Amino acid sequence: VFVGLIVSLGSSTVIGNIIAGLVITYMRPFKIGDCIKLNDTTGNVVEKTPLVTRIRTPKNEVVTIPNSFVMSSHTVNFSQSAREYGLIIHSEVSIGYDVPWRTVNKLLVEAALNTPGVVDDPRPFVLSTSLSDWYPVYQVNAYIKDADRLAEIYSDLHQNIQDRFNEAGVEIMSPHYMAVRDGNASTIPPKEGEEE
C-alpha cells in the first residue's frame, strides 16, 4: 500500500507537470531564447520539455523549474516587451536641492543617450519620484530593444551617469542636515503658564 501510494503521488506530480507543459506550450508566455523573470529567477530560456523548463541565468547557472511551478507563478517576459514596445530600464539618483532640477534632468537624459543599447526614439525621460525633507529623487527612464544585454546596459548607464555628473561638477549625493544643540533654546513649545 505504501509503495502504491508513493507511485500514485509521484505519477500525479508527473502528470501535473505534463499538463502544465501542454498549457504553457498553448499559452506561449515565452519561447526558447527569451529573457524572462520567474519569481526570483532571471535568465534566458534554454529548454522547454513536457516536464520542466530550464533557464540560464546571467551567471551561467542553469535552473531547472517544474512546469507545474511555472504555471502557478507569474512570469515577466523581457524579450517580448523589448521586441514589441521597447523595454524601459530605469534608475534613481538623489541630488541636493541646491542643484536645479532642469540641470539634473538634462544630465540624466544625456547619460542615457550616451549608453550603448539605449535607443533615442522614444527619447529617454526623467520622473521626479519624491521630494523628501533633504533631497529630491529623480528616476531616469530609457528604452532598449535587446533584453539579453539588460545587466550590461544597466552597468553602462550607471557609469555614464557618474561620468556625466562628474564632468558637470554635480555631486551625486543625498545630503542630510543635522540640528546641533549649541546652547540655543529647545524648539519644544513651553507649557501653558511657563515663560519662554
PDB file of C-alpha atoms in Angstrom:
ATOM      1  CA  VAL A   1       0.000   0.000   0.000  1.00  0.00           C
ATOM      2  CA  PHE A   2       2.844   2.352   0.932  1.00  0.00           C
ATOM      3  CA  VAL A   3       4.687   1.691  -2.350  1.00  0.00           C
ATOM      4  CA  GLY A   4       1.438   2.120  -4.293  1.00  0.00           C
ATOM      5  CA  LEU A   5       0.843   5.459  -2.525  1.00  0.00           C
ATOM      6  CA  ILE A   6       4.334   6.682  -3.427  1.00  0.00           C
ATOM      7  CA  VAL A   7       3.894   5.635  -7.064  1.00  0.00           C
ATOM      8  CA  SER A   8       0.473   7.267  -7.303  1.00  0.00           C
ATOM      9  CA  LEU A   9       1.697  10.506  -5.714  1.00  0.00           C
ATOM     10  CA  GLY A  10       4.748  10.531  -7.986  1.00  0.00           C
ATOM     11  CA  SER A  11       2.675   9.877 -11.073  1.00  0.00           C
ATOM     12  CA  SER A  12       0.217  12.632 -10.150  1.00  0.00           C
ATOM     13  CA  THR A  13       3.124  15.069  -9.937  1.00  0.00           C
ATOM     14  CA  VAL A  14       4.458  13.897 -13.289  1.00  0.00           C
ATOM     15  CA  ILE A  15       1.009  14.128 -14.880  1.00  0.00           C
ATOM     16  CA  GLY A  16       0.563  17.601 -13.369  1.00  0.00           C
ATOM     17  CA  ASN A  17       3.863  18.726 -14.885  1.00  0.00           C
ATOM     18  CA  ILE A  18       2.953  17.249 -18.288  1.00  0.00           C
ATOM     19  CA  ILE A  19      -0.426  19.004 -18.292  1.00  0.00           C
ATOM     20  CA  ALA A  20       1.238  22.236 -17.210  1.00  0.00           C
ATOM     21  CA  GLY A  21       3.780  21.791 -20.031  1.00  0.00           C
ATOM     22  CA  LEU A  22       0.964  21.449 -22.553  1.00  0.00           C
ATOM     23  CA  VAL A  23      -0.791  24.543 -21.210  1.00  0.00           C
ATOM     24  CA  ILE A  24       2.476  26.538 -21.322  1.00  0.00           C
ATOM     25  CA  THR A  25       3.025  25.431 -24.923  1.00  0.00           C
ATOM     26  CA  TYR A  26      -0.512  26.534 -25.821  1.00  0.00           C
ATOM     27  CA  MET A  27      -0.354  29.862 -23.937  1.00  0.00           C
ATOM     28  CA  ARG A  28       3.162  30.704 -25.241  1.00  0.00           C
ATOM     29  CA  PRO A  29       4.213  33.045 -22.405  1.00  0.00           C
ATOM     30  CA  PHE A  30       7.817  32.658 -23.628  1.00  0.00           C
ATOM     31  CA  LYS A  31       9.910  30.844 -26.206  1.00  0.00           C
ATOM     32  CA  ILE A  32      13.405  29.407 -26.328  1.00  0.00           C
ATOM     33  CA  GLY A  33      15.953  32.218 -26.043  1.00  0.00           C
ATOM     34  CA  ASP A  34      13.622  34.706 -24.335  1.00  0.00           C
ATOM     35  CA  CYS A  35      14.924  36.578 -21.302  1.00  0.00           C
ATOM     36  CA  ILE A  36      12.343  36.069 -18.545  1.00  0.00           C
ATOM     37  CA  LYS A  37      11.917  36.547 -14.813  1.00  0.00           C
ATOM     38  CA  LEU A  38      10.170  33.724 -12.990  1.00  0.00           C
ATOM     39  CA  ASN A  39       9.692  34.708  -9.352  1.00  0.00           C
ATOM     40  CA  ASP A  40      13.291  35.362  -8.199  1.00  0.00           C
ATOM     41  CA  THR A  41      14.999  33.710 -11.193  1.00  0.00           C
ATOM     42  CA  THR A  42      16.012  35.829 -14.189  1.00  0.00           C
ATOM     43  CA  GLY A  43      17.661  34.448 -17.311  1.00  0.00           C
ATOM     44  CA  ASN A  44      17.217  33.050 -20.808  1.00  0.00           C
ATOM     45  CA  VAL A  45      15.008  30.044 -21.542  1.00  0.00           C
ATOM     46  CA  VAL A  46      17.319  27.324 -22.890  1.00  0.00           C
ATOM     47  CA  GLU A  47      14.946  24.339 -22.871  1.00  0.00           C
ATOM     48  CA  LYS A  48      11.250  23.519 -22.598  1.00  0.00           C
ATOM     49  CA  THR A  49      10.267  19.880 -22.091  1.00  0.00           C
ATOM     50  CA  PRO A  50       6.921  18.322 -21.159  1.00  0.00           C
ATOM     51  CA  LEU A  51       8.098  18.151 -17.522  1.00  0.00           C
ATOM     52  CA  VAL A  52      10.457  21.080 -16.888  1.00  0.00           C
ATOM     53  CA  THR A  53      11.669  24.447 -18.160  1.00  0.00           C
ATOM     54  CA  ARG A  54      15.356  25.317 -17.941  1.00  0.00           C
ATOM     55  CA  ILE A  55      16.622  28.897 -17.543  1.00  0.00           C
ATOM     56  CA  ARG A  56      20.253  30.032 -17.830  1.00  0.00           C
ATOM     57  CA  THR A  57      20.970  32.978 -15.512  1.00  0.00           C
ATOM     58  CA  PRO A  58      23.409  35.822 -16.354  1.00  0.00           C
ATOM     59  CA  LYS A  59      25.967  33.946 -14.201  1.00  0.00           C
ATOM     60  CA  ASN A  60      25.600  30.857 -16.472  1.00  0.00           C
ATOM     61  CA  GLU A  61      23.727  28.841 -13.844  1.00  0.00           C
ATOM     62  CA  VAL A  62      21.119  26.539 -15.374  1.00  0.00           C
ATOM     63  CA  VAL A  63      17.989  26.465 -13.216  1.00  0.00           C
ATOM     64  CA  THR A  64      15.510  23.607 -13.769  1.00  0.00           C
ATOM     65  CA  ILE A  65      11.924  24.503 -12.886  1.00  0.00           C
ATOM     66  CA  PRO A  66       8.989  22.044 -12.900  1.00  0.00           C
ATOM     67  CA  ASN A  67       6.276  23.146 -15.314  1.00  0.00           C
ATOM     68  CA  SER A  68       3.625  22.994 -12.605  1.00  0.00           C
ATOM     69  CA  PHE A  69       5.639  25.645 -10.715  1.00  0.00           C
ATOM     70  CA  VAL A  70       5.887  27.752 -13.881  1.00  0.00           C
ATOM     71  CA  MET A  71       2.109  27.563 -14.243  1.00  0.00           C
ATOM     72  CA  SER A  72       1.488  28.674 -10.650  1.00  0.00           C
ATOM     73  CA  SER A  73       3.965  31.596 -10.793  1.00  0.00           C
ATOM     74  CA  HIS A  74       3.935  34.950 -12.523  1.00  0.00           C
ATOM     75  CA  THR A  75       6.334  35.317 -15.444  1.00  0.00           C
ATOM     76  CA  VAL A  76       7.817  38.531 -16.820  1.00  0.00           C
ATOM     77  CA  ASN A  77       8.986  38.264 -20.440  1.00  0.00           C
ATOM     78  CA  PHE A  78      11.609  40.978 -21.006  1.00  0.00           C
ATOM     79  CA  SER A  79      12.356  39.882 -24.581  1.00  0.00           C
ATOM     80  CA  GLN A  80       8.754  40.091 -25.758  1.00  0.00           C
ATOM     81  CA  SER A  81       8.382  43.582 -24.285  1.00  0.00           C
ATOM     82  CA  ALA A  82      11.676  44.674 -25.865  1.00  0.00           C
ATOM     83  CA  ARG A  83      10.637  43.346 -29.275  1.00  0.00           C
ATOM     84  CA  GLU A  84       7.128  44.769 -29.298  1.00  0.00           C
ATOM     85  CA  TYR A  85       7.281  48.045 -27.359  1.00  0.00           C
ATOM     86  CA  GLY A  86      10.843  48.677 -26.260  1.00  0.00           C
ATOM     87  CA  LEU A  87      11.718  47.675 -22.723  1.00  0.00           C
ATOM     88  CA  ILE A  88      12.095  50.590 -20.285  1.00  0.00           C
ATOM     89  CA  ILE A  89      15.050  50.429 -17.922  1.00  0.00           C
ATOM     90  CA  HIS A  90      15.186  52.874 -15.026  1.00  0.00           C
ATOM     91  CA  SER A  91      17.498  54.026 -12.271  1.00  0.00           C
ATOM     92  CA  GLU A  92      17.121  56.504  -9.422  1.00  0.00           C
ATOM     93  CA  VAL A  93      19.507  59.143  -8.092  1.00  0.00           C
ATOM     94  CA  SER A  94      19.057  61.640  -5.278  1.00  0.00           C
ATOM     95  CA  ILE A  95      20.668  65.056  -5.658  1.00  0.00           C
ATOM     96  CA  GLY A  96      20.565  68.016  -3.283  1.00  0.00           C
ATOM     97  CA  TYR A  97      18.029  70.824  -3.657  1.00  0.00           C
ATOM     98  CA  ASP A  98      20.913  73.184  -4.439  1.00  0.00           C
ATOM     99  CA  VAL A  99      21.117  71.721  -7.979  1.00  0.00           C
ATOM    100  CA  PRO A 100      18.270  72.927 -10.264  1.00  0.00           C
ATOM    101  CA  TRP A 101      16.009  70.084 -11.389  1.00  0.00           C
ATOM    102  CA  ARG A 102      16.344  71.110 -15.043  1.00  0.00           C
ATOM    103  CA  THR A 103      20.106  70.582 -14.804  1.00  0.00           C
ATOM    104  CA  VAL A 104      19.664  67.133 -13.267  1.00  0.00           C
ATOM    105  CA  ASN A 105      17.116  66.111 -15.910  1.00  0.00           C
ATOM    106  CA  LYS A 106      19.419  67.275 -18.728  1.00  0.00           C
ATOM    107  CA  LEU A 107      22.418  65.374 -17.331  1.00  0.00           C
ATOM    108  CA  LEU A 108      20.415  62.171 -16.830  1.00  0.00           C
ATOM    109  CA  VAL A 109      18.990  62.245 -20.366  1.00  0.00           C
ATOM    110  CA  GLU A 110      22.464  62.896 -21.815  1.00  0.00           C
ATOM    111  CA  ALA A 111      23.902  59.980 -19.807  1.00  0.00           C
ATOM    112  CA  ALA A 112      21.130  57.685 -21.055  1.00  0.00           C
ATOM    113  CA  LEU A 113      21.579  58.728 -24.693  1.00  0.00           C
ATOM    114  CA  ASN A 114      25.337  58.009 -24.439  1.00  0.00           C
ATOM    115  CA  THR A 115      24.671  54.464 -23.202  1.00  0.00           C
ATOM    116  CA  PRO A 116      25.137  51.711 -25.835  1.00  0.00           C
ATOM    117  CA  GLY A 117      21.882  49.805 -26.262  1.00  0.00           C
ATOM    118  CA  VAL A 118      19.613  52.744 -25.349  1.00  0.00           C
ATOM    119  CA  VAL A 119      17.528  53.963 -28.281  1.00  0.00           C
ATOM    120  CA  ASP A 120      16.931  57.673 -28.874  1.00  0.00           C
ATOM    121  CA  ASP A 121      13.375  57.206 -30.164  1.00  0.00           C
ATOM    122  CA  PRO A 122      11.386  57.112 -27.964  1.00  0.00           C
ATOM    123  CA  ARG A 123      13.609  59.561 -26.123  1.00  0.00           C
ATOM    124  CA  PRO A 124      14.750  58.878 -22.525  1.00  0.00           C
ATOM    125  CA  PHE A 125      12.758  60.790 -19.908  1.00  0.00           C
ATOM    126  CA  VAL A 126      13.097  61.697 -16.234  1.00  0.00           C
ATOM    127  CA  LEU A 127      10.476  61.494 -13.483  1.00  0.00           C
ATOM    128  CA  SER A 128      10.742  63.292 -10.153  1.00  0.00           C
ATOM    129  CA  THR A 129       9.562  60.484  -7.886  1.00  0.00           C
ATOM    130  CA  SER A 130       9.681  62.210  -4.496  1.00  0.00           C
ATOM    131  CA  LEU A 131      10.527  65.407  -2.649  1.00  0.00           C
ATOM    132  CA  SER A 132      11.943  64.272   0.667  1.00  0.00           C
ATOM    133  CA  ASP A 133      12.995  66.551   3.520  1.00  0.00           C
ATOM    134  CA  TRP A 134      16.613  66.766   2.337  1.00  0.00           C
ATOM    135  CA  TYR A 135      16.700  65.912  -1.356  1.00  0.00           C
ATOM    136  CA  PRO A 136      14.525  65.175  -4.401  1.00  0.00           C
ATOM    137  CA  VAL A 137      14.697  61.755  -6.089  1.00  0.00           C
ATOM    138  CA  TYR A 138      14.993  61.553  -9.867  1.00  0.00           C
ATOM    139  CA  GLN A 139      14.256  58.464 -11.962  1.00  0.00           C
ATOM    140  CA  VAL A 140      15.781  58.239 -15.434  1.00  0.00           C
ATOM    141  CA  ASN A 141      13.888  56.002 -17.877  1.00  0.00           C
ATOM    142  CA  ALA A 142      15.276  54.773 -21.198  1.00  0.00           C
ATOM    143  CA  TYR A 143      14.102  52.380 -23.906  1.00  0.00           C
ATOM    144  CA  ILE A 144      16.132  49.371 -25.018  1.00  0.00           C
ATOM    145  CA  LYS A 145      15.483  46.713 -27.659  1.00  0.00           C
ATOM    146  CA  ASP A 146      17.925  43.995 -26.520  1.00  0.00           C
ATOM    147  CA  ALA A 147      16.775  42.349 -23.294  1.00  0.00           C
ATOM    148  CA  ASP A 148      19.682  39.885 -23.391  1.00  0.00           C
ATOM    149  CA  ARG A 149      22.061  42.746 -22.539  1.00  0.00           C
ATOM    150  CA  LEU A 150      19.970  44.062 -19.640  1.00  0.00           C
ATOM    151  CA  ALA A 151      22.660  43.808 -16.928  1.00  0.00           C
ATOM    152  CA  GLU A 152      25.360  45.227 -19.222  1.00  0.00           C
ATOM    153  CA  ILE A 153      23.195  48.180 -20.283  1.00  0.00           C
ATOM    154  CA  TYR A 154      22.310  48.956 -16.654  1.00  0.00           C
ATOM    155  CA  SER A 155      26.017  48.916 -15.754  1.00  0.00           C
ATOM    156  CA  ASP A 156      26.901  51.210 -18.674  1.00  0.00           C
ATOM    157  CA  LEU A 157      24.055  53.565 -17.747  1.00  0.00           C
ATOM    158  CA  HIS A 158      25.278  53.859 -14.144  1.00  0.00           C
ATOM    159  CA  GLN A 159      28.845  54.520 -15.308  1.00  0.00           C
ATOM    160  CA  ASN A 160      27.661  57.168 -17.781  1.00  0.00           C
ATOM    161  CA  ILE A 161      25.605  58.892 -15.091  1.00  0.00           C
ATOM    162  CA  GLN A 162      28.705  59.130 -12.888  1.00  0.00           C
ATOM    163  CA  ASP A 163      30.846  60.396 -15.772  1.00  0.00           C
ATOM    164  CA  ARG A 164      28.320  62.992 -16.942  1.00  0.00           C
ATOM    165  CA  PHE A 165      27.684  64.363 -13.441  1.00  0.00           C
ATOM    166  CA  ASN A 166      31.440  64.476 -12.673  1.00  0.00           C
ATOM    167  CA  GLU A 167      32.098  66.391 -15.908  1.00  0.00           C
ATOM    168  CA  ALA A 168      29.371  68.894 -14.972  1.00  0.00           C
ATOM    169  CA  GLY A 169      30.696  69.257 -11.419  1.00  0.00           C
ATOM    170  CA  VAL A 170      27.483  67.977  -9.845  1.00  0.00           C
ATOM    171  CA  GLU A 171      27.842  65.766  -6.784  1.00  0.00           C
ATOM    172  CA  ILE A 172      25.713  62.629  -6.687  1.00  0.00           C
ATOM    173  CA  MET A 173      24.764  62.503  -3.042  1.00  0.00           C
ATOM    174  CA  SER A 174      21.832  62.506  -0.673  1.00  0.00           C
ATOM    175  CA  PRO A 175      22.521  65.399   1.719  1.00  0.00           C
ATOM    176  CA  HIS A 176      21.248  65.146   5.286  1.00  0.00           C
ATOM    177  CA  TYR A 177      21.137  68.036   7.726  1.00  0.00           C
ATOM    178  CA  MET A 178      21.581  67.797  11.473  1.00  0.00           C
ATOM    179  CA  ALA A 179      20.319  70.164  14.167  1.00  0.00           C
ATOM    180  CA  VAL A 180      23.248  70.559  16.583  1.00  0.00           C
ATOM    181  CA  ARG A 181      22.496  71.891  20.059  1.00  0.00           C
ATOM    182  CA  ASP A 182      24.827  74.830  20.744  1.00  0.00           C
ATOM    183  CA  GLY A 183      23.131  76.319  23.765  1.00  0.00           C
ATOM    184  CA  ASN A 184      20.089  77.567  21.886  1.00  0.00           C
ATOM    185  CA  ALA A 185      16.694  77.061  23.422  1.00  0.00           C
ATOM    186  CA  SER A 186      14.711  73.930  22.593  1.00  0.00           C
ATOM    187  CA  THR A 187      12.105  74.177  19.893  1.00  0.00           C
ATOM    188  CA  ILE A 188       9.561  72.401  22.109  1.00  0.00           C
ATOM    189  CA  PRO A 189       6.828  74.948  22.969  1.00  0.00           C
ATOM    190  CA  PRO A 190       6.661  75.916  26.677  1.00  0.00           C
ATOM    191  CA  LYS A 191       3.830  74.567  28.778  1.00  0.00           C
ATOM    192  CA  GLU A 192       0.955  76.886  29.473  1.00  0.00           C
ATOM    193  CA  GLY A 193       1.855  79.458  32.129  1.00  0.00           C
ATOM    194  CA  GLU A 194       5.637  78.986  31.722  1.00  0.00           C
ATOM    195  CA  GLU A 195       7.876  81.654  30.291  1.00  0.00           C
ATOM    196  CA  GLU A 196       9.995  81.002  27.245  1.00  0.00           C
TER     197      GLU A 196
END
